[in-house]
PDB file of C-alpha atoms in Angstrom:
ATOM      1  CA  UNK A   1      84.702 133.449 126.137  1.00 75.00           C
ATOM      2  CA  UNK A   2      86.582 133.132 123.096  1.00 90.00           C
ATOM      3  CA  UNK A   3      88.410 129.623 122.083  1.00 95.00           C
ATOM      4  CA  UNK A   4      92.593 130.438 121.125  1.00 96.00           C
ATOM      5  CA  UNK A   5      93.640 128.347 118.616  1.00 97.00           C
ATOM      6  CA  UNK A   6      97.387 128.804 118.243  1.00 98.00           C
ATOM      7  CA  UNK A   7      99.589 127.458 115.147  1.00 98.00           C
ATOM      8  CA  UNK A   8     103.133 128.025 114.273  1.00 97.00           C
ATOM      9  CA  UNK A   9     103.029 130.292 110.889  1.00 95.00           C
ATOM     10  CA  UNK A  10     102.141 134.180 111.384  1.00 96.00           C
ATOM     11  CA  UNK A  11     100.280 133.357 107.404  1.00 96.00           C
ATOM     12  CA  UNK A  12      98.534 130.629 108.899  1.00 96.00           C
ATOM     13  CA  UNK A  13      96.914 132.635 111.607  1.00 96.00           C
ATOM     14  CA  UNK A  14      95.730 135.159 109.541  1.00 96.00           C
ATOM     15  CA  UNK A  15      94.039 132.694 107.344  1.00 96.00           C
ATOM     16  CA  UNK A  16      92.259 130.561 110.494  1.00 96.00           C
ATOM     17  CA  UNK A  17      90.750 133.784 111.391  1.00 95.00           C
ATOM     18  CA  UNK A  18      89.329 134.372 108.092  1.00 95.00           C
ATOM     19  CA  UNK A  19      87.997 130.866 108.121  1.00 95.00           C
ATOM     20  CA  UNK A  20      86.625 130.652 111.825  1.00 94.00           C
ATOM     21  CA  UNK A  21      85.349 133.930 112.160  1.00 85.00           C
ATOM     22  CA  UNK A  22      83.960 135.159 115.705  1.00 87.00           C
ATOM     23  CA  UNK A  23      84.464 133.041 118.456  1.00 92.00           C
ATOM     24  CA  UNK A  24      88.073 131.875 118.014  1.00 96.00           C
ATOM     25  CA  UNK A  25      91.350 133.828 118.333  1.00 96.00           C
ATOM     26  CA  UNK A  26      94.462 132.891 116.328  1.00 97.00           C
ATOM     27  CA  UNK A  27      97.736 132.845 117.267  1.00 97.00           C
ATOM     28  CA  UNK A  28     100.811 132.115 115.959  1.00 97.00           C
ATOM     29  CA  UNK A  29     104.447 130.891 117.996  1.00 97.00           C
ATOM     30  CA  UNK A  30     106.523 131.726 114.942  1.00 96.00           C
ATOM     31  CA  UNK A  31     108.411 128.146 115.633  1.00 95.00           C
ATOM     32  CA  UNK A  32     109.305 126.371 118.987  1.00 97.00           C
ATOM     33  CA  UNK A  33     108.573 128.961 122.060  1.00 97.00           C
ATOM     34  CA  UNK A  34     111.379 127.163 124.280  1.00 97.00           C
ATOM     35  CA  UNK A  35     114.886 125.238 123.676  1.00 97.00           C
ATOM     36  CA  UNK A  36     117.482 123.507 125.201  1.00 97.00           C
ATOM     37  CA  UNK A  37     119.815 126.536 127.054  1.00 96.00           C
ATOM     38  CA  UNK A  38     122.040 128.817 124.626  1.00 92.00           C
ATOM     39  CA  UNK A  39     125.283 128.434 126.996  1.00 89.00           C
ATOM     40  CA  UNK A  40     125.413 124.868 128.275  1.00 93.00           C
ATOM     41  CA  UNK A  41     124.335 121.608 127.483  1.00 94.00           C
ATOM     42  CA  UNK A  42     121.034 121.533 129.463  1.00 96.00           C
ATOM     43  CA  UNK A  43     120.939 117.217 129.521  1.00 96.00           C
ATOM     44  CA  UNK A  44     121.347 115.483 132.673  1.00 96.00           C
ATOM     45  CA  UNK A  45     123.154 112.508 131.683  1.00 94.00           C
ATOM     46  CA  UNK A  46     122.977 110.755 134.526  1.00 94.00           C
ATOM     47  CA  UNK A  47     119.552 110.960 135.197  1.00 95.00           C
ATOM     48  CA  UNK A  48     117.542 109.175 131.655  1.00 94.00           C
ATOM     49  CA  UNK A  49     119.437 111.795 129.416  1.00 96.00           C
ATOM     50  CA  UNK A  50     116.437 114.703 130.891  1.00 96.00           C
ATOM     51  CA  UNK A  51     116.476 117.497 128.811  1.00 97.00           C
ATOM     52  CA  UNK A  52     116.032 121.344 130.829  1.00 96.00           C
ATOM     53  CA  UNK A  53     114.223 123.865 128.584  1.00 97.00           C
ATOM     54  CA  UNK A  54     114.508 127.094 128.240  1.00 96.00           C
ATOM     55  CA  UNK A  55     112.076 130.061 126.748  1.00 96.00           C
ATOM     56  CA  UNK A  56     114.012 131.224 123.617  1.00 97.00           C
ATOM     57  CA  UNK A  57     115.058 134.993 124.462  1.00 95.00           C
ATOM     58  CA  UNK A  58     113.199 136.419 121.788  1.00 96.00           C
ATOM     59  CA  UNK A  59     110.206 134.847 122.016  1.00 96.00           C
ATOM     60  CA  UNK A  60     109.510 135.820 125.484  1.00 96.00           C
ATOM     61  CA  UNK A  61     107.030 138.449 124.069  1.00 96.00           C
ATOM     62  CA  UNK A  62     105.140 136.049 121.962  1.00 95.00           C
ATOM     63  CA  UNK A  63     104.480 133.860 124.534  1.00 96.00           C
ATOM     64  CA  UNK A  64     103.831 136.699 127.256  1.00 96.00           C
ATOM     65  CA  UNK A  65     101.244 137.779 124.746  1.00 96.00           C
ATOM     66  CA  UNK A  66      99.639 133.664 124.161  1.00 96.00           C
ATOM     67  CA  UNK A  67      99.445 133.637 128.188  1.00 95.00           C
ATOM     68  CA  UNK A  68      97.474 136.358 128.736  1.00 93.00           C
ATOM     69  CA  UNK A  69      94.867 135.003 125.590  1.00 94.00           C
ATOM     70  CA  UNK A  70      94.794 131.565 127.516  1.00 93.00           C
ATOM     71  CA  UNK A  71      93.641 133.056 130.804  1.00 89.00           C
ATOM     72  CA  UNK A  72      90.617 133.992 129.263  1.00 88.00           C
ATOM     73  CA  UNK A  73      90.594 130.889 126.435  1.00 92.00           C
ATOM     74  CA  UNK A  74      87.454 128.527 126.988  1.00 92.00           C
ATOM     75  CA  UNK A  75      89.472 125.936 124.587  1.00 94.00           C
ATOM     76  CA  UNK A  76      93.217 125.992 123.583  1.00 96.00           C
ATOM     77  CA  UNK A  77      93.168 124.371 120.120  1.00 97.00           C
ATOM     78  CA  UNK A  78      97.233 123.259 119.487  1.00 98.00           C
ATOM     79  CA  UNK A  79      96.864 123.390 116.113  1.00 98.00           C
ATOM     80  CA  UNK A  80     100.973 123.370 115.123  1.00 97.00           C
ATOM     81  CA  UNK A  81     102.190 121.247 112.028  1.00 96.00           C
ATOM     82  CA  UNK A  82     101.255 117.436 111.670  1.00 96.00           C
ATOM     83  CA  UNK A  83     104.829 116.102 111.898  1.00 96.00           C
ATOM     84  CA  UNK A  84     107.549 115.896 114.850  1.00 97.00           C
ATOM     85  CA  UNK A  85     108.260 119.558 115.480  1.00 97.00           C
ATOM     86  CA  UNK A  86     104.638 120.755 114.898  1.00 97.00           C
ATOM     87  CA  UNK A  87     103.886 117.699 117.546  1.00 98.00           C
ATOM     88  CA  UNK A  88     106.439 119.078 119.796  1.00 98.00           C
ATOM     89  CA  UNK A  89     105.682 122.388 119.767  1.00 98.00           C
ATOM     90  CA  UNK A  90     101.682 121.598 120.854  1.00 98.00           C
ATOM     91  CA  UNK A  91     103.817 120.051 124.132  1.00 98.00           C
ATOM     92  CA  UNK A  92     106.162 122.745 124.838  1.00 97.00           C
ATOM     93  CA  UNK A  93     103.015 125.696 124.549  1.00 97.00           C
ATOM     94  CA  UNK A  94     100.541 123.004 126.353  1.00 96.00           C
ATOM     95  CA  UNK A  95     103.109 123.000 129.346  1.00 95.00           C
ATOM     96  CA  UNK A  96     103.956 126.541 129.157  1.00 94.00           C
ATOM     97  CA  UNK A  97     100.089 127.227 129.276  1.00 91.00           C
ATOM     98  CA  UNK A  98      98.829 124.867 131.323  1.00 85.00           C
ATOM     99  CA  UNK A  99      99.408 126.990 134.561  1.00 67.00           C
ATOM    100  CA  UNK A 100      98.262 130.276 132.971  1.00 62.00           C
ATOM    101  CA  UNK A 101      95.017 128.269 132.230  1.00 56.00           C
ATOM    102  CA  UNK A 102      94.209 127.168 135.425  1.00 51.00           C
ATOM    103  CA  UNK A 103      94.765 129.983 137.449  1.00 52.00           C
ATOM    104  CA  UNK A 104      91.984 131.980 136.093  1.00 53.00           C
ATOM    105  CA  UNK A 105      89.557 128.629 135.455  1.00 53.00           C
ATOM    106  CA  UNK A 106      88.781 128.872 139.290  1.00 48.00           C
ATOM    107  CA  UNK A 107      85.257 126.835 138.677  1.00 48.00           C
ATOM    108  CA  UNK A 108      87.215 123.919 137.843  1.00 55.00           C
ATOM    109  CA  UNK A 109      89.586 121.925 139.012  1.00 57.00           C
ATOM    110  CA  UNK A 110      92.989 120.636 137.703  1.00 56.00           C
ATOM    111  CA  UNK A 111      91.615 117.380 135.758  1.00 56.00           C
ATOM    112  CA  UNK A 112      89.103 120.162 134.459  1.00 54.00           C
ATOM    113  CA  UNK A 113      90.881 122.452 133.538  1.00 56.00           C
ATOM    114  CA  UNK A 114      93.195 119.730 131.352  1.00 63.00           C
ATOM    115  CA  UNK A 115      90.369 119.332 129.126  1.00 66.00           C
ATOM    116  CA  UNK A 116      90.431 122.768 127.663  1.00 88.00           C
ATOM    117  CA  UNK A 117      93.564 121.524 125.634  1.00 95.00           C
ATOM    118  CA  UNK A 118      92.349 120.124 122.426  1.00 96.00           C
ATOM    119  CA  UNK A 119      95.139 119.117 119.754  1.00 98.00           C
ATOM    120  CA  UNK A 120      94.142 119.310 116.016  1.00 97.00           C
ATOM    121  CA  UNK A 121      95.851 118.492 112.867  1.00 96.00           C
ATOM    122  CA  UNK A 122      94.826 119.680 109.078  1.00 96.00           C
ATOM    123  CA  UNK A 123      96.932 118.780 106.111  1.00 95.00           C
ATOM    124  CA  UNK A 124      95.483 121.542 103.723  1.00 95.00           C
ATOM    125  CA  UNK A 125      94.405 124.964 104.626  1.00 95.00           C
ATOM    126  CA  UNK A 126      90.730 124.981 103.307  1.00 96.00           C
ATOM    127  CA  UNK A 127      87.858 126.108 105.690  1.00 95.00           C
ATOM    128  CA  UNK A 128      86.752 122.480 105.363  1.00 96.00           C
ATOM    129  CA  UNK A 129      89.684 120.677 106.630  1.00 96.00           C
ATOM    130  CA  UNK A 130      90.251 123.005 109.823  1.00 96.00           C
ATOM    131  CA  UNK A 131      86.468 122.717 110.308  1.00 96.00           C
ATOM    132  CA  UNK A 132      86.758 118.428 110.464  1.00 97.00           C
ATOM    133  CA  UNK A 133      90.190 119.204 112.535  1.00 96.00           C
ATOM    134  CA  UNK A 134      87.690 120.936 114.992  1.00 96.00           C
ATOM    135  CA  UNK A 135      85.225 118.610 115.303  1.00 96.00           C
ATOM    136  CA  UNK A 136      87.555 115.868 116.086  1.00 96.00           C
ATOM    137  CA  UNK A 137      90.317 116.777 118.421  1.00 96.00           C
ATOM    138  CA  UNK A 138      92.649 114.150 119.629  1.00 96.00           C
ATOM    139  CA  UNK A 139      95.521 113.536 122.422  1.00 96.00           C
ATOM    140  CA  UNK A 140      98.899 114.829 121.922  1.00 97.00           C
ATOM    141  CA  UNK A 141     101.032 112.582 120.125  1.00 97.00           C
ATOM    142  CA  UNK A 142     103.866 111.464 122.888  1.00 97.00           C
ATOM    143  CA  UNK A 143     105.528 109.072 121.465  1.00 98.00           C
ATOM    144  CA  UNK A 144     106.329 111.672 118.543  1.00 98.00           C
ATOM    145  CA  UNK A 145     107.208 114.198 121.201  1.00 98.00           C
ATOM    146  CA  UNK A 146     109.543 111.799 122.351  1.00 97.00           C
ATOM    147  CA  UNK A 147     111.075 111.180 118.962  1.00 97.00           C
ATOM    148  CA  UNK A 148     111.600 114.621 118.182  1.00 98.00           C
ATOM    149  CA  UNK A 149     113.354 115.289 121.871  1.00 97.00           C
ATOM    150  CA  UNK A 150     115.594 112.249 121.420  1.00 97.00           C
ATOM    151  CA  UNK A 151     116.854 114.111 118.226  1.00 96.00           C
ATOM    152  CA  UNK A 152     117.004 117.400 119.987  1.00 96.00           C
ATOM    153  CA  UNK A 153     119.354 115.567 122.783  1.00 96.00           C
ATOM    154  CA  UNK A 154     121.703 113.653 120.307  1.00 95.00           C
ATOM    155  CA  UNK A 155     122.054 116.569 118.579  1.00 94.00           C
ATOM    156  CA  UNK A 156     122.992 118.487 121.764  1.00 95.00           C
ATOM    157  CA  UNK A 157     125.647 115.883 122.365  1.00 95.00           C
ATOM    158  CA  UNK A 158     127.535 115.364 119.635  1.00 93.00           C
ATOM    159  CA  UNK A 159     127.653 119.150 118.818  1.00 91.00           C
ATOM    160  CA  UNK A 160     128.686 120.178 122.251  1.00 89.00           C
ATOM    161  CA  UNK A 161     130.902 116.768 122.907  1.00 90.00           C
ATOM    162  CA  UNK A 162     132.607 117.000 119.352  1.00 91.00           C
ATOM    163  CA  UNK A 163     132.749 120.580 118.380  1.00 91.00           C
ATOM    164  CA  UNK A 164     135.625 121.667 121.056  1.00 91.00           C
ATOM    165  CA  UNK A 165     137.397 118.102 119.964  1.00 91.00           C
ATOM    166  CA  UNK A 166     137.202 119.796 116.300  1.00 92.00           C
ATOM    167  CA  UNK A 167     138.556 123.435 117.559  1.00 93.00           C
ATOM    168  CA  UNK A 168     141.578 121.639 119.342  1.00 92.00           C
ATOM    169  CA  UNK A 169     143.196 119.118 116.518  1.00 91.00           C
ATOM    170  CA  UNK A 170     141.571 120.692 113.122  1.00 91.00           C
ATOM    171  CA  UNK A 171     140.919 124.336 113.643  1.00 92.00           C
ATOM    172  CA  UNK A 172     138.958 127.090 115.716  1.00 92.00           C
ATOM    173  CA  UNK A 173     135.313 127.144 114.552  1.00 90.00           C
ATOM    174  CA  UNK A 174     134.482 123.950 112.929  1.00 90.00           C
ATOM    175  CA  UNK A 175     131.179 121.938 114.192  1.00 90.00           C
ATOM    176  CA  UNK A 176     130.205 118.439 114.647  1.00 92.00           C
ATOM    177  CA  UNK A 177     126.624 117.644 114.063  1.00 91.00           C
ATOM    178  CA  UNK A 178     124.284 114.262 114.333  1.00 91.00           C
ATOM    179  CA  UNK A 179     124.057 114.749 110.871  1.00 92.00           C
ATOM    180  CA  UNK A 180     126.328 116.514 109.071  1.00 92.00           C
ATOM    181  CA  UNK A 181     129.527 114.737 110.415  1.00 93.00           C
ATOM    182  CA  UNK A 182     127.991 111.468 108.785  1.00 94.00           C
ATOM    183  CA  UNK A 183     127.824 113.158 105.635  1.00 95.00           C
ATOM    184  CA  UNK A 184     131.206 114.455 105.494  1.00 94.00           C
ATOM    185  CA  UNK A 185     132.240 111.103 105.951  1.00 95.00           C
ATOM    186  CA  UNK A 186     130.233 110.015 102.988  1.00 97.00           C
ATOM    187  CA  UNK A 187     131.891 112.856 101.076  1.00 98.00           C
ATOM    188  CA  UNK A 188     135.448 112.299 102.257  1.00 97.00           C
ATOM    189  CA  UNK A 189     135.044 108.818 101.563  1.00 98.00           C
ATOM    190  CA  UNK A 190     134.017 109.263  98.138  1.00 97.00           C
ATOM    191  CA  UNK A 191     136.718 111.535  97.196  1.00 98.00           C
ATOM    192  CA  UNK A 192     139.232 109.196  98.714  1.00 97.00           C
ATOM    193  CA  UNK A 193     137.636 107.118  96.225  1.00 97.00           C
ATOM    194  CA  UNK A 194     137.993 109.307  93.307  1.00 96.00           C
ATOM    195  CA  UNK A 195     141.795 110.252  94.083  1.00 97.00           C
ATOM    196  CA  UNK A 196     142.760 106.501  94.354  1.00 96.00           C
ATOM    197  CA  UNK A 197     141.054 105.663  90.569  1.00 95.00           C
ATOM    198  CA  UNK A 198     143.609 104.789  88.472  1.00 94.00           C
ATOM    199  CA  UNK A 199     142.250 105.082  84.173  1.00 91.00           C
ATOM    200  CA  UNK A 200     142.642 102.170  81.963  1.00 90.00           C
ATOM    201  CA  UNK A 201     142.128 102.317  78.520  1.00 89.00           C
ATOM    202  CA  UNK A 202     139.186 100.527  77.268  1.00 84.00           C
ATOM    203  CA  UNK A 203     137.118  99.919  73.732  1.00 85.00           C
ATOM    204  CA  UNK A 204     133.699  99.778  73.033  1.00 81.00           C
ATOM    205  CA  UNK A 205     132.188  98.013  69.625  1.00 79.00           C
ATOM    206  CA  UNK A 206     129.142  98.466  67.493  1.00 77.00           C
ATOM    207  CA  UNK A 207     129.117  95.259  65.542  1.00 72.00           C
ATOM    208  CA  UNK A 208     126.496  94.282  62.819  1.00 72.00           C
ATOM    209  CA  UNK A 209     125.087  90.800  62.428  1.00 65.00           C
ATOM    210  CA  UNK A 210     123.013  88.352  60.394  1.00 68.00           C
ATOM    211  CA  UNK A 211     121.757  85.178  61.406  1.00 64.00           C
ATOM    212  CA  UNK A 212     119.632  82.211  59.435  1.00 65.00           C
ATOM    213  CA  UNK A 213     116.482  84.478  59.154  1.00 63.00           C
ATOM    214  CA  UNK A 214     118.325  87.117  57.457  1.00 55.00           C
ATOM    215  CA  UNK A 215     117.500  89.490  59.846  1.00 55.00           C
ATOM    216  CA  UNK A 216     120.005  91.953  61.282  1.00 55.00           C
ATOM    217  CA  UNK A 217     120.772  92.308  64.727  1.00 56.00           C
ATOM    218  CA  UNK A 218     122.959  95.171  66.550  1.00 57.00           C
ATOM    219  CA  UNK A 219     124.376  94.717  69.705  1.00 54.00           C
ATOM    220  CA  UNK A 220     127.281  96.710  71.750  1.00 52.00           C
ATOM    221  CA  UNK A 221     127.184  93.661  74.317  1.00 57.00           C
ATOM    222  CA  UNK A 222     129.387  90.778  73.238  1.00 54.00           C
ATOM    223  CA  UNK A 223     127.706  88.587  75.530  1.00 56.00           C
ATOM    224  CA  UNK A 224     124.517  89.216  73.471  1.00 62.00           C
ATOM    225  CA  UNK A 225     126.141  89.009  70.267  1.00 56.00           C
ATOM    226  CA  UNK A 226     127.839  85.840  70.848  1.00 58.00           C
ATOM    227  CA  UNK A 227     124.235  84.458  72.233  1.00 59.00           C
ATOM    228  CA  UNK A 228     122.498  85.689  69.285  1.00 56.00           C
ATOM    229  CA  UNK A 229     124.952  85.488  66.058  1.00 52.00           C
ATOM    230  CA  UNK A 230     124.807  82.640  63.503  1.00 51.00           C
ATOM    231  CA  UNK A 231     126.536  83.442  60.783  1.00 49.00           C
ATOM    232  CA  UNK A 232     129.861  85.240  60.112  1.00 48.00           C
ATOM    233  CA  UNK A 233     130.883  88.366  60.720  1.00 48.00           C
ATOM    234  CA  UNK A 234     129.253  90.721  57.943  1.00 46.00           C
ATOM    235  CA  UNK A 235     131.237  94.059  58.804  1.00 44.00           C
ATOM    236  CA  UNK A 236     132.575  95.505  61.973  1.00 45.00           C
ATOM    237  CA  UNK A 237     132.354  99.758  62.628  1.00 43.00           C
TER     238      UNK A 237
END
């Protein structure tokens, strides 16, 4: 049996197999495999704010074609980006794959069969670094997984909550976001700032000084001329 080690970037793969050789098969999920739903919210509320998830309509092939590798996997390597996506995306394929793995491991049972998830992280692609990735797989990173589906939720919310508020008193198309209405704020803000400016007229002065050491000073602060200045004014420009 061949091990399937599966990362996000088509590039990626192609450069793992290079690497690795015989023995391990390299996929790629071209980004997350499954999503909250297109047409509704997909959050119960009510009920801890539980996302439902979806398989993303045109990935269905991709991930018809990662099944069928995993039935016959020894290992599945999750090898998707070190950060809060890449960590979520390890979940959503472990999930999706778990069953697929299991029915055809029929030597073994469920606990088993867990095992044969391994998740690895590299932070250069060099033979070296997914070689030490290998050789020291780790647990899936939850409370990242969690992080990245709490910002997945709240930005369900306020796009689906907001966005029809926006259509109905502004105009037909507009969009809310987590993000991006916070930074139109800033921007409004800011303007609202710039309109309200009113110019005033103001000098600035490059003196020249001397003081007991004979020594001249230049200044454009008055504070620091006044601190500094002995002697009369020489000349003024």
């Amino acid at each position: 049996m061949s091990n399937l080690v599966i990362v996000e970037s088509p590039t990626k793969a192609k450069t793992l197999t290079r690497f690795l050789g015989g023995g391990y098969i390299v996929e790629a999920t071209m980004g997350h495999l499954r999503d909250l739903p297109e047409k509704k919210i997909g959050i119960d509320v009510k009920n801890n704010f539980a996302p439902t998830y979806e398989v993303i309509a045109k990935k269905k092939d991709s991930l018809a074609k990662i099944k069928k590798l995993a039935e016959s996997a020894e290992k599945i390597y999750l090898a998707t980006d070190p950060d809060r996506e890449g960590e979520a995306i390890a979940w959503h394929v472990k999930e999706l794959l778990r069953s697929s793995n299991v029915k055809n491991q029929k030597s073994k049972n469920k606990n088993e069969a867990e095992t044969n998830f391994k998740r690895i992280a590299f932070h250069e692609i060099t033979e070296t670094a997914i070689r030490d990735a290998l050789a020291s797989p780790h647990e899936i990173d939850m409370p990242l997984v969690d992080a990245q589906q709490a910002r997945r939720v709240m930005d369900r919310l306020v796009g689906y909550k907001l966005s029809p508020l926006l259509w109905k008193k502004v105009r037909y198309g507009l969009s809310a976001g987590r993000v991006q209405s916070v930074a139109v704020r800033l921007i409004v803000e800011r303007e609202r700032e710039r309109l309200a400016f009113i110019a005033e007229e103001y000098w600035s002065i490059d003196a020249t000084f001397s003081n007991k050491k004979d020594s001249t000073l230049k200044e454009k602060s008055l504070e620091n001329m006044c601190s500094q200045v002995t002697s009369p004014l020489l000349f003024m420009s």
